[in-house]
Amino acid sequence: MLFRNAARTATGTGDRADARRSFRTGLRTGALAVVVATALVSCTQASSGGGPDGDVPAASADPAADRAPIAENTENTENAENTENAESADDADRAERDAAAGEPTAEPTPGPALVRDAFATLQATLGETCTPGAGDCAYFLGRVTRELTELDEAMRADDKGPGHFRQPLADMEALFDKVGVDRSEAHLEKHFSAIVGTRDGVNAWMQGHPDDYR
């Protein structure tokens, strides 16, 4: 009897010891599982970019790639400024051309012909004549008078000065005073002899001064 109680007591004591060992083993196993799970979660967050710094973009491995957008923006700004400057220059040029177009352009006034050139056209009339009253003197006398007027202007503007051409200038001045400004055919026919005589006299003087017409 005593042996069976002792055996039961021993058996009960052994079961409780085994239970405690099983409980401690379970605790260690659970703790280990928690540690492993925590480590797996940390690795998963690190590999997927999670964690406290998960929202911060990673720096580019290529610095040139980071500078490319900045360089592109700078180039676009410079291009826009160049385009604006070119358009401003075009507008200024256009305004200047418009202003110039609106201004009246003065016709240049030709100076007197050279003496030799004016005398050459007067010489061309030497073989021509007309008959007063026949109706054929308007062109001839008008042309001779015009040629004498242009030769007078050329002699007065020549570098040698009017004193060098004193005689022909005096003869032409006398003719102009006599004829006046009337260039009608009837009026010129009245002075036919004076006009033709002055022409011939100027021609004779110029022939004696070849340096002035050659």
Coordinates of C-alpha atoms in Angstrom, one line a residue:
M1 CA 0.0 0.0 0.0
L2 CA 2.7 2.4 0.9
F3 CA 4.6 1.3 -2.1
R4 CA 1.7 2.1 -4.5
N5 CA 1.2 5.6 -2.9
A6 CA 4.9 6.3 -3.2
A7 CA 4.8 5.2 -6.8
R8 CA 1.8 7.4 -7.5
T9 CA 3.5 10.3 -5.8
A10 CA 6.6 9.7 -7.7
T11 CA 4.6 9.4 -10.9
G12 CA 2.7 12.6 -10.2
T13 CA 5.9 14.4 -9.4
G14 CA 7.4 13.2 -12.7
D15 CA 4.5 14.3 -14.8
R16 CA 4.6 17.8 -13.3
A17 CA 8.3 18.0 -14.1
D18 CA 7.7 16.9 -17.6
A19 CA 5.0 19.5 -18.0
R20 CA 7.2 22.3 -16.8
R21 CA 10.0 21.2 -19.2
S22 CA 7.5 21.1 -22.1
F23 CA 6.2 24.6 -21.1
R24 CA 9.7 26.0 -21.1
T25 CA 10.5 24.4 -24.4
G26 CA 7.4 25.9 -25.8
L27 CA 8.3 29.3 -24.6
R28 CA 11.8 29.1 -26.1
T29 CA 10.3 27.8 -29.4
G30 CA 7.7 30.7 -29.5
A31 CA 10.4 33.3 -28.7
L32 CA 12.6 31.9 -31.4
A33 CA 9.7 32.0 -33.9
V34 CA 9.0 35.7 -33.0
V35 CA 12.7 36.6 -33.6
V36 CA 12.8 34.8 -36.9
A37 CA 9.5 36.5 -38.0
T38 CA 10.8 39.9 -37.0
A39 CA 14.0 39.3 -39.0
L40 CA 12.0 38.2 -42.0
V41 CA 9.8 41.4 -41.8
S42 CA 12.9 43.6 -41.6
C43 CA 14.5 41.9 -44.6
T44 CA 11.3 42.2 -46.6
Q45 CA 11.0 46.0 -45.8
A46 CA 14.6 46.6 -46.7
S47 CA 14.4 44.7 -50.0
S48 CA 11.1 46.4 -51.0
G49 CA 12.2 50.0 -50.1
G50 CA 9.9 50.1 -47.0
G51 CA 10.7 51.4 -43.6
P52 CA 11.1 54.9 -42.3
D53 CA 13.2 55.9 -45.3
G54 CA 11.0 54.1 -47.8
D55 CA 9.5 57.3 -49.2
V56 CA 12.9 59.0 -49.8
P57 CA 14.0 58.6 -53.5
A58 CA 17.4 57.0 -53.9
A59 CA 20.2 59.0 -55.3
S60 CA 20.9 58.3 -59.0
A61 CA 24.0 56.2 -59.5
D62 CA 24.9 58.4 -62.5
P63 CA 25.5 62.1 -61.6
A64 CA 25.2 63.0 -65.2
A65 CA 21.6 61.7 -65.3
D66 CA 20.8 64.1 -62.4
R67 CA 22.4 67.0 -64.2
A68 CA 20.6 66.3 -67.5
P69 CA 17.2 67.9 -66.6
I70 CA 19.0 71.0 -65.3
A71 CA 21.1 71.3 -68.4
E72 CA 18.0 70.8 -70.6
N73 CA 16.1 73.5 -68.7
T74 CA 19.0 75.9 -68.9
E75 CA 19.3 75.3 -72.7
N76 CA 15.6 75.8 -73.2
T77 CA 15.8 79.1 -71.3
E78 CA 18.8 80.3 -73.4
N79 CA 17.0 79.3 -76.6
A80 CA 13.9 81.3 -75.5
E81 CA 16.0 84.3 -74.7
N82 CA 17.9 84.1 -78.0
T83 CA 14.6 83.8 -79.9
E84 CA 13.2 86.8 -78.0
N85 CA 16.3 88.9 -78.8
A86 CA 16.2 87.9 -82.5
E87 CA 12.5 88.9 -82.7
S88 CA 13.3 92.2 -81.0
A89 CA 16.1 92.9 -83.5
D90 CA 13.8 92.0 -86.4
D91 CA 11.1 94.4 -85.0
A92 CA 13.7 97.2 -84.7
D93 CA 14.9 96.6 -88.3
R94 CA 11.4 96.5 -89.6
A95 CA 10.5 99.8 -87.8
E96 CA 13.6 101.4 -89.2
R97 CA 12.8 100.3 -92.7
D98 CA 9.2 101.6 -92.3
A99 CA 10.4 104.9 -91.1
A100 CA 12.9 105.2 -93.9
A101 CA 10.2 104.3 -96.4
G102 CA 7.9 107.0 -95.1
E103 CA 10.5 109.7 -95.6
P104 CA 10.6 111.4 -99.0
T105 CA 13.7 110.6 -101.0
A106 CA 15.2 113.7 -102.5
E107 CA 16.3 113.3 -106.1
P108 CA 20.0 114.0 -106.5
T109 CA 20.6 117.1 -108.6
P110 CA 23.2 116.4 -111.3
G111 CA 26.0 118.9 -111.4
P112 CA 27.1 120.7 -114.6
A113 CA 28.6 118.6 -117.3
L114 CA 32.3 118.8 -118.0
V115 CA 33.3 121.5 -120.5
R116 CA 34.4 119.0 -123.1
D117 CA 31.2 117.0 -122.9
A118 CA 29.0 120.1 -123.2
F119 CA 31.0 121.4 -126.1
A120 CA 30.8 118.0 -127.9
T121 CA 27.0 118.2 -127.9
L122 CA 27.1 121.8 -129.2
Q123 CA 29.5 120.7 -132.0
A124 CA 26.9 118.2 -133.1
T125 CA 24.7 121.1 -134.3
L126 CA 27.3 122.6 -136.6
G127 CA 26.0 120.8 -139.7
E128 CA 22.4 121.8 -139.0
T129 CA 20.4 124.9 -139.9
C130 CA 16.8 126.0 -140.6
T131 CA 14.9 128.6 -142.6
P132 CA 13.1 131.2 -140.6
G133 CA 9.4 131.3 -141.5
A134 CA 9.4 127.8 -143.0
G135 CA 8.2 126.2 -139.8
D136 CA 11.4 124.1 -139.2
C137 CA 13.3 126.3 -136.7
A138 CA 11.6 125.3 -133.4
Y139 CA 13.7 122.2 -132.8
F140 CA 17.0 123.5 -134.3
L141 CA 17.0 127.0 -132.6
G142 CA 15.7 125.5 -129.3
R143 CA 18.4 122.9 -129.3
V144 CA 21.3 125.3 -130.0
T145 CA 20.0 127.6 -127.3
R146 CA 19.9 124.8 -124.8
E147 CA 23.4 123.6 -125.7
L148 CA 24.8 127.1 -125.3
T149 CA 23.2 127.3 -121.8
E150 CA 24.7 124.0 -120.7
L151 CA 28.1 125.0 -121.9
D152 CA 27.9 128.3 -120.0
E153 CA 27.1 126.4 -116.8
A154 CA 30.0 124.0 -117.4
M155 CA 32.5 126.8 -118.0
R156 CA 31.5 128.6 -114.8
A157 CA 31.9 125.4 -112.8
D158 CA 35.2 124.4 -114.3
D159 CA 38.3 124.2 -112.0
K160 CA 40.1 126.7 -114.2
G161 CA 37.5 129.3 -113.2
P162 CA 35.3 131.7 -115.3
G163 CA 38.3 133.9 -116.0
H164 CA 39.8 131.2 -118.3
F165 CA 36.6 131.3 -120.4
R166 CA 36.1 135.0 -120.4
Q167 CA 35.4 135.5 -124.1
P168 CA 32.9 132.7 -124.7
L169 CA 31.1 133.5 -121.4
A170 CA 30.7 137.1 -122.4
D171 CA 29.3 136.2 -125.8
M172 CA 26.8 133.8 -124.4
E173 CA 25.7 136.2 -121.7
A174 CA 25.0 138.9 -124.3
L175 CA 22.9 136.3 -126.2
F176 CA 20.9 135.3 -123.2
D177 CA 20.2 138.9 -122.3
K178 CA 18.9 139.5 -125.8
V179 CA 16.8 136.3 -126.1
G180 CA 15.5 136.3 -122.5
V181 CA 13.3 133.3 -121.4
D182 CA 11.0 133.1 -124.3
R183 CA 11.6 129.9 -126.3
S184 CA 8.8 130.1 -128.7
E185 CA 9.6 129.4 -132.4
A186 CA 8.6 132.9 -133.5
H187 CA 10.7 134.6 -130.9
L188 CA 13.8 132.4 -131.5
E189 CA 13.5 133.1 -135.3
K190 CA 13.8 136.9 -134.6
H191 CA 17.2 136.1 -133.0
F192 CA 18.3 133.5 -135.5
S193 CA 21.5 135.3 -136.5
A194 CA 22.5 136.0 -132.9
I195 CA 21.9 132.4 -131.9
V196 CA 23.8 130.8 -134.8
G197 CA 26.5 133.5 -134.7
T198 CA 27.2 132.9 -130.9
R199 CA 27.4 129.1 -131.6
D200 CA 29.9 129.6 -134.3
G201 CA 32.0 132.1 -132.3
V202 CA 32.2 129.7 -129.2
N203 CA 33.2 126.9 -131.5
A204 CA 36.0 128.9 -133.0
W205 CA 37.3 129.9 -129.5
M206 CA 37.2 126.3 -128.3
Q207 CA 39.1 125.2 -131.4
G208 CA 41.9 127.5 -130.3
H209 CA 41.9 126.0 -126.8
P210 CA 42.2 122.2 -127.5
D211 CA 43.1 121.4 -123.9
D212 CA 39.6 122.5 -122.9
Y213 CA 37.7 120.0 -125.1
R214 CA 40.0 117.1 -125.9

